[in-house]
Coordinates of C-alpha atoms and ligand atoms in Angstrom, one line a residue:
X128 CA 70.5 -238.2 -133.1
X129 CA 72.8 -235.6 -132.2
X130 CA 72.6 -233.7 -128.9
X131 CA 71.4 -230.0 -130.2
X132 CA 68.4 -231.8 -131.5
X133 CA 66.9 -233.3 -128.3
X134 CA 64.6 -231.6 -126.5
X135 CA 65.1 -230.2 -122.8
X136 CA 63.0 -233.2 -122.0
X137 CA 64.7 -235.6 -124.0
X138 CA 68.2 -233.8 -122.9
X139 CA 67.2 -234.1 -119.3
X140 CA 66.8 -237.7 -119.0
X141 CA 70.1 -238.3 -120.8
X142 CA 71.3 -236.7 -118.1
X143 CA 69.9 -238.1 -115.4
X144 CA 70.2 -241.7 -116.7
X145 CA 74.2 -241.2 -117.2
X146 CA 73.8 -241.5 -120.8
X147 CA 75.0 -238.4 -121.4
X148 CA 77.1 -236.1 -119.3
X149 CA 76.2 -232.6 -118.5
X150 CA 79.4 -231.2 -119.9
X151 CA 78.5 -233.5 -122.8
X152 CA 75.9 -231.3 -123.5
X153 CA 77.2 -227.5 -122.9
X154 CA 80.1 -228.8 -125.1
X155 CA 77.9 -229.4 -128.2
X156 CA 76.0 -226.1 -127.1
X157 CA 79.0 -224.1 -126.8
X158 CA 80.7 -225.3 -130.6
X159 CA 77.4 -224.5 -131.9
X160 CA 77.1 -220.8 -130.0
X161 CA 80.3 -219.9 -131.5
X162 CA 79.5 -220.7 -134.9
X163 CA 76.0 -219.1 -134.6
X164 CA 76.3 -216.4 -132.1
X165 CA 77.9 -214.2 -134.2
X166 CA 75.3 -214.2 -136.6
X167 CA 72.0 -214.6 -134.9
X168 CA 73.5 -211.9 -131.7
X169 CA 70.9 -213.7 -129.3
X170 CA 73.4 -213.2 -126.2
X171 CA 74.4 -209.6 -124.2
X172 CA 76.6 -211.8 -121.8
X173 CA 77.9 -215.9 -122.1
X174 CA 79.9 -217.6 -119.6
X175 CA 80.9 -220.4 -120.7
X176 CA 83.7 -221.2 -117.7
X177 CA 80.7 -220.4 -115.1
X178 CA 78.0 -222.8 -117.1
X179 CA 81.6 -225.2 -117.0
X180 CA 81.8 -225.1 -113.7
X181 CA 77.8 -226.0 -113.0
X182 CA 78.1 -228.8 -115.2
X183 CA 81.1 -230.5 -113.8
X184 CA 79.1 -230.2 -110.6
X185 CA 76.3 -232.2 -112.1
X186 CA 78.2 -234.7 -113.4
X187 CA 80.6 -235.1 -110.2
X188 CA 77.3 -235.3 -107.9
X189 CA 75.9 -238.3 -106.6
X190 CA 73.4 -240.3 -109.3
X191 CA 70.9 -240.6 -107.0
X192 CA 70.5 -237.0 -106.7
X193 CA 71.0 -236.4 -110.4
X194 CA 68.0 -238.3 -111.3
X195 CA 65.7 -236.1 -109.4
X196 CA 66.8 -233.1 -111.1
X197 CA 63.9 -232.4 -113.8
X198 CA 66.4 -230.0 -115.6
X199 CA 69.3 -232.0 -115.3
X200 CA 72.2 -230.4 -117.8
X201 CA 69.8 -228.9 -119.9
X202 CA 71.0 -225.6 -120.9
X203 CA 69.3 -222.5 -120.4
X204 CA 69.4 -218.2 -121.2
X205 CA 68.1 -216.0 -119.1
X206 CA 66.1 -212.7 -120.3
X207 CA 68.5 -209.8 -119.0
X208 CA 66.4 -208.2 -117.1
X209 CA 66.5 -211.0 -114.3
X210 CA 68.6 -210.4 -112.3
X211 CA 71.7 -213.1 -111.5
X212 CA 74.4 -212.9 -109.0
X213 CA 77.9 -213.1 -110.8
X214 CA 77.0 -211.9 -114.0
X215 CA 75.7 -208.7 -115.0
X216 CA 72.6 -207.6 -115.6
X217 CA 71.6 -204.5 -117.8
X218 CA 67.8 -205.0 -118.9
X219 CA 69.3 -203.7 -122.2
X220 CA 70.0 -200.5 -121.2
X221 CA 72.7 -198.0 -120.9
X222 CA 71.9 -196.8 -117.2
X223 CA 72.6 -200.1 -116.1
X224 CA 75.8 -201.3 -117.9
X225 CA 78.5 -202.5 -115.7
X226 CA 75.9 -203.1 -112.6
X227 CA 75.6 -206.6 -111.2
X228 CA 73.1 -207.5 -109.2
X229 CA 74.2 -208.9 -105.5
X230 CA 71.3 -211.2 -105.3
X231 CA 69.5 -214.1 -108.1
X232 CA 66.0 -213.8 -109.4
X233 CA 63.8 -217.0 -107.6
X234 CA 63.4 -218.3 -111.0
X235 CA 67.1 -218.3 -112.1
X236 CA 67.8 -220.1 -108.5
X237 CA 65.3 -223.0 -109.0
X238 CA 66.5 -223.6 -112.6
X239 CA 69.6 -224.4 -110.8
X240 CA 68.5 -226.3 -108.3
X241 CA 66.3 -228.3 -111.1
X242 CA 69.9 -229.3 -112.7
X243 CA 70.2 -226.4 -115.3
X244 CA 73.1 -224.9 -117.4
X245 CA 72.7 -221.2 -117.4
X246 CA 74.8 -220.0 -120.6
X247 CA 74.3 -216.7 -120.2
X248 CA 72.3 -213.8 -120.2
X249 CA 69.9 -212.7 -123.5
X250 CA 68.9 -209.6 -125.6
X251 CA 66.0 -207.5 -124.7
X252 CA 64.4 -204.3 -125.5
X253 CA 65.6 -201.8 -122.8
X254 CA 63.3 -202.7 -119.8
X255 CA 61.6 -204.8 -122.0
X256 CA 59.8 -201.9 -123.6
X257 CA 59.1 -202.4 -127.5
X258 CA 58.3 -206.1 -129.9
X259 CA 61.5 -205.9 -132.1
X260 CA 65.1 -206.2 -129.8
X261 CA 65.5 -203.4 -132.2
X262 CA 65.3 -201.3 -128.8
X263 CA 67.9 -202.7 -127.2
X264 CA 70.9 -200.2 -126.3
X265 CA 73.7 -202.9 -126.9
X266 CA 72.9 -204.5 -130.9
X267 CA 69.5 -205.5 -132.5
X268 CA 68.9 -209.3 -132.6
X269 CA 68.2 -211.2 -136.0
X270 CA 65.3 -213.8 -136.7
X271 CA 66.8 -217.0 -136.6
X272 CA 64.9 -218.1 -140.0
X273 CA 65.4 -214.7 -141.7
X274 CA 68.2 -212.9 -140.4
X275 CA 66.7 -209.7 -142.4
X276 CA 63.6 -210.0 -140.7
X277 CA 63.6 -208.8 -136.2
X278 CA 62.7 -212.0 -133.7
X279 CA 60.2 -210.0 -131.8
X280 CA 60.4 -208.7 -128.6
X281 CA 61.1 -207.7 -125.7
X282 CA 62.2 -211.4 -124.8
X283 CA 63.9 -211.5 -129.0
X284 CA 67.1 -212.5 -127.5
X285 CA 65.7 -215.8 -125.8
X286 CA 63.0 -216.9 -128.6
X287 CA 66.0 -216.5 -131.0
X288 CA 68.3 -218.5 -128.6
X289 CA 66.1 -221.2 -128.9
X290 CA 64.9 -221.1 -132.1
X291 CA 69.1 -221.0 -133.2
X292 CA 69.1 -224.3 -130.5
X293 CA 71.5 -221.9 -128.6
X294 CA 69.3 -223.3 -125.6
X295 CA 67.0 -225.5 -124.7
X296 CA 64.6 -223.4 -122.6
X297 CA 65.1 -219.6 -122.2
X298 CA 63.3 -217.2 -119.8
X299 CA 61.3 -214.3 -121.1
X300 CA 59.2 -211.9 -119.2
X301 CA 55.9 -210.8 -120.4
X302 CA 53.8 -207.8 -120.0
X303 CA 52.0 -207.3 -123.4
X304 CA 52.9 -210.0 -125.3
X305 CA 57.3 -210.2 -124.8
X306 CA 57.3 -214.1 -124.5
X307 CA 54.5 -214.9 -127.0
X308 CA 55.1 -212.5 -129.7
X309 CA 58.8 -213.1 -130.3
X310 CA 58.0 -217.3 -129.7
X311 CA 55.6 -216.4 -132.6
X312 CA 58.4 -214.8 -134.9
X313 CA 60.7 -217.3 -133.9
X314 CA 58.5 -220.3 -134.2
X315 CA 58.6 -221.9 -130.5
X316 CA 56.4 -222.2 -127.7
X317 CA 56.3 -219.2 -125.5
X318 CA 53.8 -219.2 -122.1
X319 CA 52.9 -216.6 -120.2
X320 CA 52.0 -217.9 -116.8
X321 CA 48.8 -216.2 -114.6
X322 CA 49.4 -213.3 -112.5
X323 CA 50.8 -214.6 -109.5
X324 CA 51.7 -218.5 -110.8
X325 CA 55.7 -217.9 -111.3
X326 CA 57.9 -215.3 -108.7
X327 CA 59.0 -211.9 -110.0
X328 CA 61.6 -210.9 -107.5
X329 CA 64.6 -210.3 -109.0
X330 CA 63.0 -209.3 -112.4
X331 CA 63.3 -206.1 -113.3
X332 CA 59.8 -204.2 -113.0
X333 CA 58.6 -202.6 -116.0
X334 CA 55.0 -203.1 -115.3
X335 CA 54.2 -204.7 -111.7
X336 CA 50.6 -205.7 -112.2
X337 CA 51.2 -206.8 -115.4
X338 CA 54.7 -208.4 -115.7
X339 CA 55.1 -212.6 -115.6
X340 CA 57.8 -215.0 -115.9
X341 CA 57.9 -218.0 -118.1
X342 CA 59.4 -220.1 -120.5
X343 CA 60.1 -220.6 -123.9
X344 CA 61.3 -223.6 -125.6
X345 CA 60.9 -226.0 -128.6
X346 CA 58.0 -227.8 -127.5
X347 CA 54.9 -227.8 -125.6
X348 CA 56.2 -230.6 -123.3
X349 CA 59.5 -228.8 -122.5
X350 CA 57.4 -225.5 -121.7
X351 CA 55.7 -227.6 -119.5
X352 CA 58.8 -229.0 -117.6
X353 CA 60.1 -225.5 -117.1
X354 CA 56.8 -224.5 -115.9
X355 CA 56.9 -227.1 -113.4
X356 CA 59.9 -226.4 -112.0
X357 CA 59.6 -222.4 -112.1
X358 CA 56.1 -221.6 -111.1
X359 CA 54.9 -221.7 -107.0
X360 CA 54.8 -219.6 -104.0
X361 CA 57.6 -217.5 -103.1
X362 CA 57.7 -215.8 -99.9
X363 CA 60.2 -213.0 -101.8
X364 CA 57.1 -212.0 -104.1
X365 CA 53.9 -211.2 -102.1
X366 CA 51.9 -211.9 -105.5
X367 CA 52.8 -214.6 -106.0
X368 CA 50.4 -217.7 -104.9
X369 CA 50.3 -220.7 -102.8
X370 CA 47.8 -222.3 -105.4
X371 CA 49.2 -225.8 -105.7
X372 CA 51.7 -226.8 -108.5
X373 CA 50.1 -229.6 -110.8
X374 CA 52.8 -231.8 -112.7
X375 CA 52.1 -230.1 -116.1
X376 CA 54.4 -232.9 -118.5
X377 CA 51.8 -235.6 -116.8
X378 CA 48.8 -233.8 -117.1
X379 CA 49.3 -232.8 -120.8
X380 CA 50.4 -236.8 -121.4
X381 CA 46.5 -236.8 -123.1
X382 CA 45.2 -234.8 -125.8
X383 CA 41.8 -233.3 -124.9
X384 CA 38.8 -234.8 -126.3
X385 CA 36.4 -232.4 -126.5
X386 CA 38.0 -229.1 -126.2
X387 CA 36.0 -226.2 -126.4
X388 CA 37.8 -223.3 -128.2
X389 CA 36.6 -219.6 -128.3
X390 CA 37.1 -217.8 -131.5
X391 CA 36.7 -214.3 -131.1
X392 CA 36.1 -212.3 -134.8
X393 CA 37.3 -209.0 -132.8
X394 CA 40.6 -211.3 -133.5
X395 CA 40.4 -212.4 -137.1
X396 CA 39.1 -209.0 -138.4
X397 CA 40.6 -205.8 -139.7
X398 CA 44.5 -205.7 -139.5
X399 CA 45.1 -208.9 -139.7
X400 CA 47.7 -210.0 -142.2
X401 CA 45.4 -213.0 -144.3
X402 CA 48.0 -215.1 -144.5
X403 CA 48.6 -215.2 -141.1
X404 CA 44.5 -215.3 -140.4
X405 CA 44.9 -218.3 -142.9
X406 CA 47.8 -220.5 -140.9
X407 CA 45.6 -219.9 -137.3
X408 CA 42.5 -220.7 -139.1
X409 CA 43.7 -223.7 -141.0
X410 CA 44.9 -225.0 -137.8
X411 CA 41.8 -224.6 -135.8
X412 CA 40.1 -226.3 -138.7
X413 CA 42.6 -229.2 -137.9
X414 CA 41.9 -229.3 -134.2
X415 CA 38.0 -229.8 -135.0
X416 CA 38.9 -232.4 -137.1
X417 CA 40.6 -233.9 -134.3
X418 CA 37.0 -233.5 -132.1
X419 CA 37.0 -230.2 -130.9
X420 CA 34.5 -227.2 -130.7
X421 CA 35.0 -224.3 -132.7
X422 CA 32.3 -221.8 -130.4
X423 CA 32.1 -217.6 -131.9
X424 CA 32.2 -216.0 -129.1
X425 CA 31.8 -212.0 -128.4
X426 CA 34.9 -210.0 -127.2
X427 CA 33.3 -206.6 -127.9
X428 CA 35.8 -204.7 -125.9
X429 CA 39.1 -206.0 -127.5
X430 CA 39.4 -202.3 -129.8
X431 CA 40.2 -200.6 -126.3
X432 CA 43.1 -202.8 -125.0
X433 CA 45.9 -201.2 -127.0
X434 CA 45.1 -198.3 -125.7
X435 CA 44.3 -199.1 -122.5
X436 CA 47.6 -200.9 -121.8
X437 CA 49.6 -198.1 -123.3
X438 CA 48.1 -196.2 -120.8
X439 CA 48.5 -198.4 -117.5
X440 CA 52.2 -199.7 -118.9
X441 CA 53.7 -196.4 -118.9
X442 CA 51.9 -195.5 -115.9
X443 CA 53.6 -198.0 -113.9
X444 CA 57.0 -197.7 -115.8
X445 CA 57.6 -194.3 -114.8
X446 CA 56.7 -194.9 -111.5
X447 CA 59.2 -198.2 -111.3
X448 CA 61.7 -196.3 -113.4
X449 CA 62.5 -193.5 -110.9
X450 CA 64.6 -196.0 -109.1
X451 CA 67.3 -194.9 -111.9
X452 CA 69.2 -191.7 -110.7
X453 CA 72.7 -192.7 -110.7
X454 CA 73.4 -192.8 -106.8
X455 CA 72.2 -196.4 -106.0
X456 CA 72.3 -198.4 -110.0
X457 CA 74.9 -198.5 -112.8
X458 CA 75.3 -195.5 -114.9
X459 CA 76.6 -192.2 -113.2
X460 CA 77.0 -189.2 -115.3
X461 CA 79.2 -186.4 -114.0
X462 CA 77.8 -182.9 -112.6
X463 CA 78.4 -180.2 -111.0
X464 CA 75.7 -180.7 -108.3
X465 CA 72.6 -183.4 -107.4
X466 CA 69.7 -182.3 -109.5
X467 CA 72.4 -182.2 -113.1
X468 CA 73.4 -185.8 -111.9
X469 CA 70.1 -187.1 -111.6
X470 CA 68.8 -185.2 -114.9
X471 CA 72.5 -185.9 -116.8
X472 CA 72.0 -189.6 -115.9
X473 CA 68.8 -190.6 -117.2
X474 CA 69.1 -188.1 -120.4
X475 CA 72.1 -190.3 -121.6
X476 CA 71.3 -193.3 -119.8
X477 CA 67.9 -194.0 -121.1
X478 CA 66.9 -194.8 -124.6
X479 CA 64.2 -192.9 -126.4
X480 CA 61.4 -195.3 -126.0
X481 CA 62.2 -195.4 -122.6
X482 CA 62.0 -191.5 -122.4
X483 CA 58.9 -192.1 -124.5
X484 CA 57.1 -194.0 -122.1
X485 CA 58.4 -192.2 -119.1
X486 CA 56.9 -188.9 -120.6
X487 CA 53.9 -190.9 -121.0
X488 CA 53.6 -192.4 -117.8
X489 CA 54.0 -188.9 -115.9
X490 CA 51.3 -186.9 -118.4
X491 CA 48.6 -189.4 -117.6
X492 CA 48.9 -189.9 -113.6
X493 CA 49.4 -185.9 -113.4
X494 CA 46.6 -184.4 -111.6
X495 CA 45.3 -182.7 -114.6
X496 CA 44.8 -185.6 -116.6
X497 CA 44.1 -188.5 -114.2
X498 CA 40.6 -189.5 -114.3
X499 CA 40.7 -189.0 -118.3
X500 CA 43.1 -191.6 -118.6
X501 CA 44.5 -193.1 -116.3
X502 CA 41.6 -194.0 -114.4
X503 CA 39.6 -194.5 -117.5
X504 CA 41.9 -197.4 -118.9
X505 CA 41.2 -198.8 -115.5
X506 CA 37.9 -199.1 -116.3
X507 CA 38.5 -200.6 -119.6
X508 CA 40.9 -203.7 -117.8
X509 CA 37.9 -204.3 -116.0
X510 CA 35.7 -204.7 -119.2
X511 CA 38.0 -206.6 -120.6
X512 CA 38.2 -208.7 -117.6
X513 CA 34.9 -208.8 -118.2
X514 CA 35.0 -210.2 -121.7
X515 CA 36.9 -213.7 -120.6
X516 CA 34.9 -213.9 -117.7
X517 CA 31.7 -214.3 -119.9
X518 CA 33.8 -216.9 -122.5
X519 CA 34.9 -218.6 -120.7
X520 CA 31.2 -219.8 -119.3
X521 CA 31.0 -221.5 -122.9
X522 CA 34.3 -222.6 -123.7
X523 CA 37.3 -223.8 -122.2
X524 CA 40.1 -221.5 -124.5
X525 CA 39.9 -218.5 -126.6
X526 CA 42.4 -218.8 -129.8
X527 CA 43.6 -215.9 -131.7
X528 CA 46.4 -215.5 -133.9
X529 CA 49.8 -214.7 -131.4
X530 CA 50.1 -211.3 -133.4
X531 CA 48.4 -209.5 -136.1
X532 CA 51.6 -210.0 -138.7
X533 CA 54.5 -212.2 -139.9
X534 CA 58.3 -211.0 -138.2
X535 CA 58.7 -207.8 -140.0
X536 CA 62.2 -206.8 -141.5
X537 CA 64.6 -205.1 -139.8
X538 CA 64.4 -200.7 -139.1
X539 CA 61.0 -201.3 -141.0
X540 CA 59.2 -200.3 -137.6
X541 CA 61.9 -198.5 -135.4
X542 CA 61.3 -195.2 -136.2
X543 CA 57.2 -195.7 -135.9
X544 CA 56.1 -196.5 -132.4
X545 CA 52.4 -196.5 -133.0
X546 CA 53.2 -199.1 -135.5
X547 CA 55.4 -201.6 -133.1
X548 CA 52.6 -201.3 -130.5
X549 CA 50.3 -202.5 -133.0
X550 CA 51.6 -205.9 -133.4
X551 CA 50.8 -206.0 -129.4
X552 CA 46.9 -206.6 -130.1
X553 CA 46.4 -209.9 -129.7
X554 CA 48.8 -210.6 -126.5
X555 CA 47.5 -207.5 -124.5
X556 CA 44.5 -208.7 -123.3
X557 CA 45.5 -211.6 -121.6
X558 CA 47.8 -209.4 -119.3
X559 CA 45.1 -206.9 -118.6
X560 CA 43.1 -209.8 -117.4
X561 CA 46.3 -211.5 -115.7
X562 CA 45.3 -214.8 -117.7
X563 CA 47.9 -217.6 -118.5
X564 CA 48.3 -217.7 -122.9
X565 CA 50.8 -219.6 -124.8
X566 CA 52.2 -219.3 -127.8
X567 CA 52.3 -221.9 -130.5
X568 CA 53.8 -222.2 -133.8
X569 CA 51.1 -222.9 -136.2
X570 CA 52.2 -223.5 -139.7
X571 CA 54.7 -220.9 -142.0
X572 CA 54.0 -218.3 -144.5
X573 CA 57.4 -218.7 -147.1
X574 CA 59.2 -220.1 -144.4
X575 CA 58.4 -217.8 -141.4
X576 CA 56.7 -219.3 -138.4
X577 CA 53.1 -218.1 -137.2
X578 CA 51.9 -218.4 -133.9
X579 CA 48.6 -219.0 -132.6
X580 CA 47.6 -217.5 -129.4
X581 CA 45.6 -219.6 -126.2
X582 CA 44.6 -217.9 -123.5
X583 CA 42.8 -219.7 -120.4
X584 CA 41.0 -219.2 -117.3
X585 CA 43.3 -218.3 -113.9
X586 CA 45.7 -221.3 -113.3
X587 CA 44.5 -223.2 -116.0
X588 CA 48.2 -223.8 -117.3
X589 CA 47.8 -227.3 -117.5
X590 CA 44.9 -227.3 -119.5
X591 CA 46.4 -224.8 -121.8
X592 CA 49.3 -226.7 -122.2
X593 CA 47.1 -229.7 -123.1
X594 CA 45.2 -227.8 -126.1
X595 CA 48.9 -226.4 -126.9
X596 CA 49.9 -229.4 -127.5
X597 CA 46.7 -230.3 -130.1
X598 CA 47.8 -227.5 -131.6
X599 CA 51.6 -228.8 -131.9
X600 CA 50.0 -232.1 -133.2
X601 CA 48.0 -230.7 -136.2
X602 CA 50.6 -228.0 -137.2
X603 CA 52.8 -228.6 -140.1
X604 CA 56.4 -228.7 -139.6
X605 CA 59.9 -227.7 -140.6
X606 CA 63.7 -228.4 -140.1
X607 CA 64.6 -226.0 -137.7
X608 CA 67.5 -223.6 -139.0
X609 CA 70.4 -225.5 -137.6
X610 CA 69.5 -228.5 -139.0
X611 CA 68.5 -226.9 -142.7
X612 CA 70.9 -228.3 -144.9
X613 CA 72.0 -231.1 -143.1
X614 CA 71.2 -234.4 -144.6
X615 CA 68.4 -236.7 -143.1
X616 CA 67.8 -234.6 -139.9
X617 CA 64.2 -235.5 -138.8
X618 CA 61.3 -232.2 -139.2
X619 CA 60.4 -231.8 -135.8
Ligands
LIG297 N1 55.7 -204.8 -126.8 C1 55.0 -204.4 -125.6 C2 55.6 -203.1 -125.0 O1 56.4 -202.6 -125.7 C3 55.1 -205.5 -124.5 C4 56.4 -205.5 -123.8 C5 56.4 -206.6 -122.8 O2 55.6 -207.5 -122.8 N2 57.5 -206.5 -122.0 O3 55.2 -202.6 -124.0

């Protein structure tokens, strides 16, 4: 077995048992980053001597403390719009290049203090706004098994990490769909945690009542051990919530019994690509097999979330965004007084669908236009709310596919936004609602990875997790790309 293809899980107890040595481990990752990096373009920053450095320290500290780190050596990216002292953080965007923040997101510090590796920083659409990477200001990211085809996005640069087994585990952020839609394209695990479950300070907001934290990895029990160690109260974020922190690897040790799983049509209907309806289907067909419930249920105001979020999104974003004049972040143009700063910064600092959704924003919180839509998509989140509320009387999960479509090729989609948003239908929702969902890879369609979508009732991670993992259990599998070609390496 060779160390890229253990698990974080798998990695971590090598670790703590002295079987392997941290440095061990970021040496293998490191060879492989160079050979792969260049292709795949996961990364906006690596620092190899600083992930050095950590892992020496794990290694050099005492074994009795080693063992009790759930993360021990197990390297780890970070999303670039968290923010980490020593390296710099851009959120893939012009206006911040060169900033660095003086302070380390909560989730970045207890991955650290859980024994991690951080390699480095990954590739994001700027402020996490768009489903491609193709938005990012710095270089697009390819799909790790089709390097024609985008890896999703925002979080592209850390589901393509993975899925290149460039890390282990990788942090996304997610406020439509960022962590499950590219862990969809990419064909690994991707959770977005409740509202509230996992800390945001020290991510960059885009959209504060929607935006989470969480992880994505190879495998529903290494999404769970990052989980574990990320999510809790934090004193730094007053969302987040003291609701106790179950040990998600034990509780999703059994496979439900008797599930009961929600199966929306609004879902399965119009849009949908049918060989992608096909994978999801075929796998819930599976899971039945395997003794649980497949219930219809009504989500009758699913048509208005796309909408409704591109409403509330921008909204927020150009009220978080006007942080960015050039006096206090990054990017300072020059002018001739305060007012051409301010305007000369954020023309050539900002991307257009940054500009897009700050034009956006503005329009519908202006007085004029409030109540039409601003207020109105309001409404709708509580409909929608509304919606899983009911379901989840009768069932215990809604499935749906992750996205609508299989990783579309490259520039295919830049140049029409209505069109990126689209593949956001399926993930919305769940943020609207501020429900935990997961991402899990399903089956393939000519070798690219489908995802199908769980989403769960408030702080049921652990029973999400659970059915996740059924789903992992009755999907087919493939080699993953790095170990395509090589002979006898195990399908995962
Ligand atoms: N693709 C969606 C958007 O562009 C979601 C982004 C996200 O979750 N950060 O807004």
């Amino acid at each position: 077995m060779e160390i890229l293809d253990l698990g974080a899980r798998a990695l971590a107890e090598a670790v703590q048992s002295g079987a392997l040595s941290a440095t061990a481990v970021l040496e293998a990752y490191w060879a492989h980053i160079q050979a792969t990096e260049p292709q795949v373009r996961a990364f906006l920053h690596l620092d190899v001597e600083r992930a050095r450095a950590r892992a020496l320290a794990i290694d050099q500290a005492p074994s009795h403390l080693r063992r009790t780190w759930p993360l021990a050596g197990v390297p780890v990216a970070v999303k670039d719009n968290i923010v980490t002292e020593g390296m710099p953080t851009t959120a893939g965007s012009r206006i911040l290049e060169g900033w660095r923040s003086p302070y380390t997101a909560t989730v970045v510090a207890r991955l650290e203090a859980a024994g991690a590796v951080v390699l480095g920083k990954t590739n994001l659409d700027e402020f996490a706004m768009g489903s491609s990477t193709e938005y990012s200001a710095y270089h697009p990211t390819v799909n790790p098994w089709d390097p024609k085809r985008v890896p999703g996005g925002s979080s592209g640069g850390s589901a393509a990490a993975v899925a290149a087994g460039m890390a282990a585990v990788a942090l996304g952020s997610d406020t439509g769909g960022s962590i499950r839609q590219p862990a969809a394209y990419c064909g690994v695990v991707g959770l977005k945690p409740t509202y509230g479950r996992v800390s945001r300070y020290g991510l960059i907001a885009f959209a504060s009542s929607l935006d989470q934290i969480g992880p994505i990895a190879r495998s529903v029990e290494d999404a769970a051990l990052a989980l574990g160690v990320l999510a809790g109260l934090d004193p730094k974020d007053a969302t987040s919530v003291p609701e106790p922190v179950p040990d998600y690897v034990a509780a999703i040790d059994e496979l439900p019994s008797a599930v009961r799983i929600g199966v929306p049509e609004e879902y399965f209907g119009e849009g949908i690509d049918p060989a992608v309806r096909e994978v999801v289907s075929a796998a819930l067909r599976r899971m039945e097999a395997q003794g649980a419930t497949l219930v219809p249920i009504p989500m009758p105001h699913t048509a208005y979330a796309i909408a409704a979020y591109y409403l509330i999104a921008p909204a927020e974003a150009s009220s978080n965004l006007a942080r960015y004049d050039g006096i206090r972040f990054g990017f300072r143009a020059g002018a001739p007084d305060l007012v051409r700063l301010y305007e000369e910064t954020r023309a050539r600092g900002f991307g257009v669908e940054v500009k897009r959704r700050i034009l956006l924003g503005t329009h519908v919180l202006s007085a004029g236009y409030y109540d039409a839509y601003y207020l109105q998509a309001q409404r709708v989140r509580t409909l929608i709310r509304g919606d899983f509320e009911r379901a989840f009387q009768v069932v215990d999960v809604v499935a749906t596919p992750t996205t609508p479509d299989l990783p579309f090729p490259l520039g295919s989609r830049s140049e029409d936004p209505l069109r990126m948003y689209l593949s956001d239908v399926f993930t919305v929702t769940a943020n609207l609602a501020g429900l935990p969902a997961v991402s899990v890879p399903a089956g393939f369609v000519d070798g690219l990875p489908v995802g199908l979508q769980l989403i769960g009732p408030a702080f049921s991670e652990a029973e999400l997790l659970r059915t996740a993992r059924l789903v992992e259990r009755v999907a087919p599998r493939m080699r993953w790309p790095w170990q395509q070609g090589r002979e006898g390496a195990e399908a995962r």
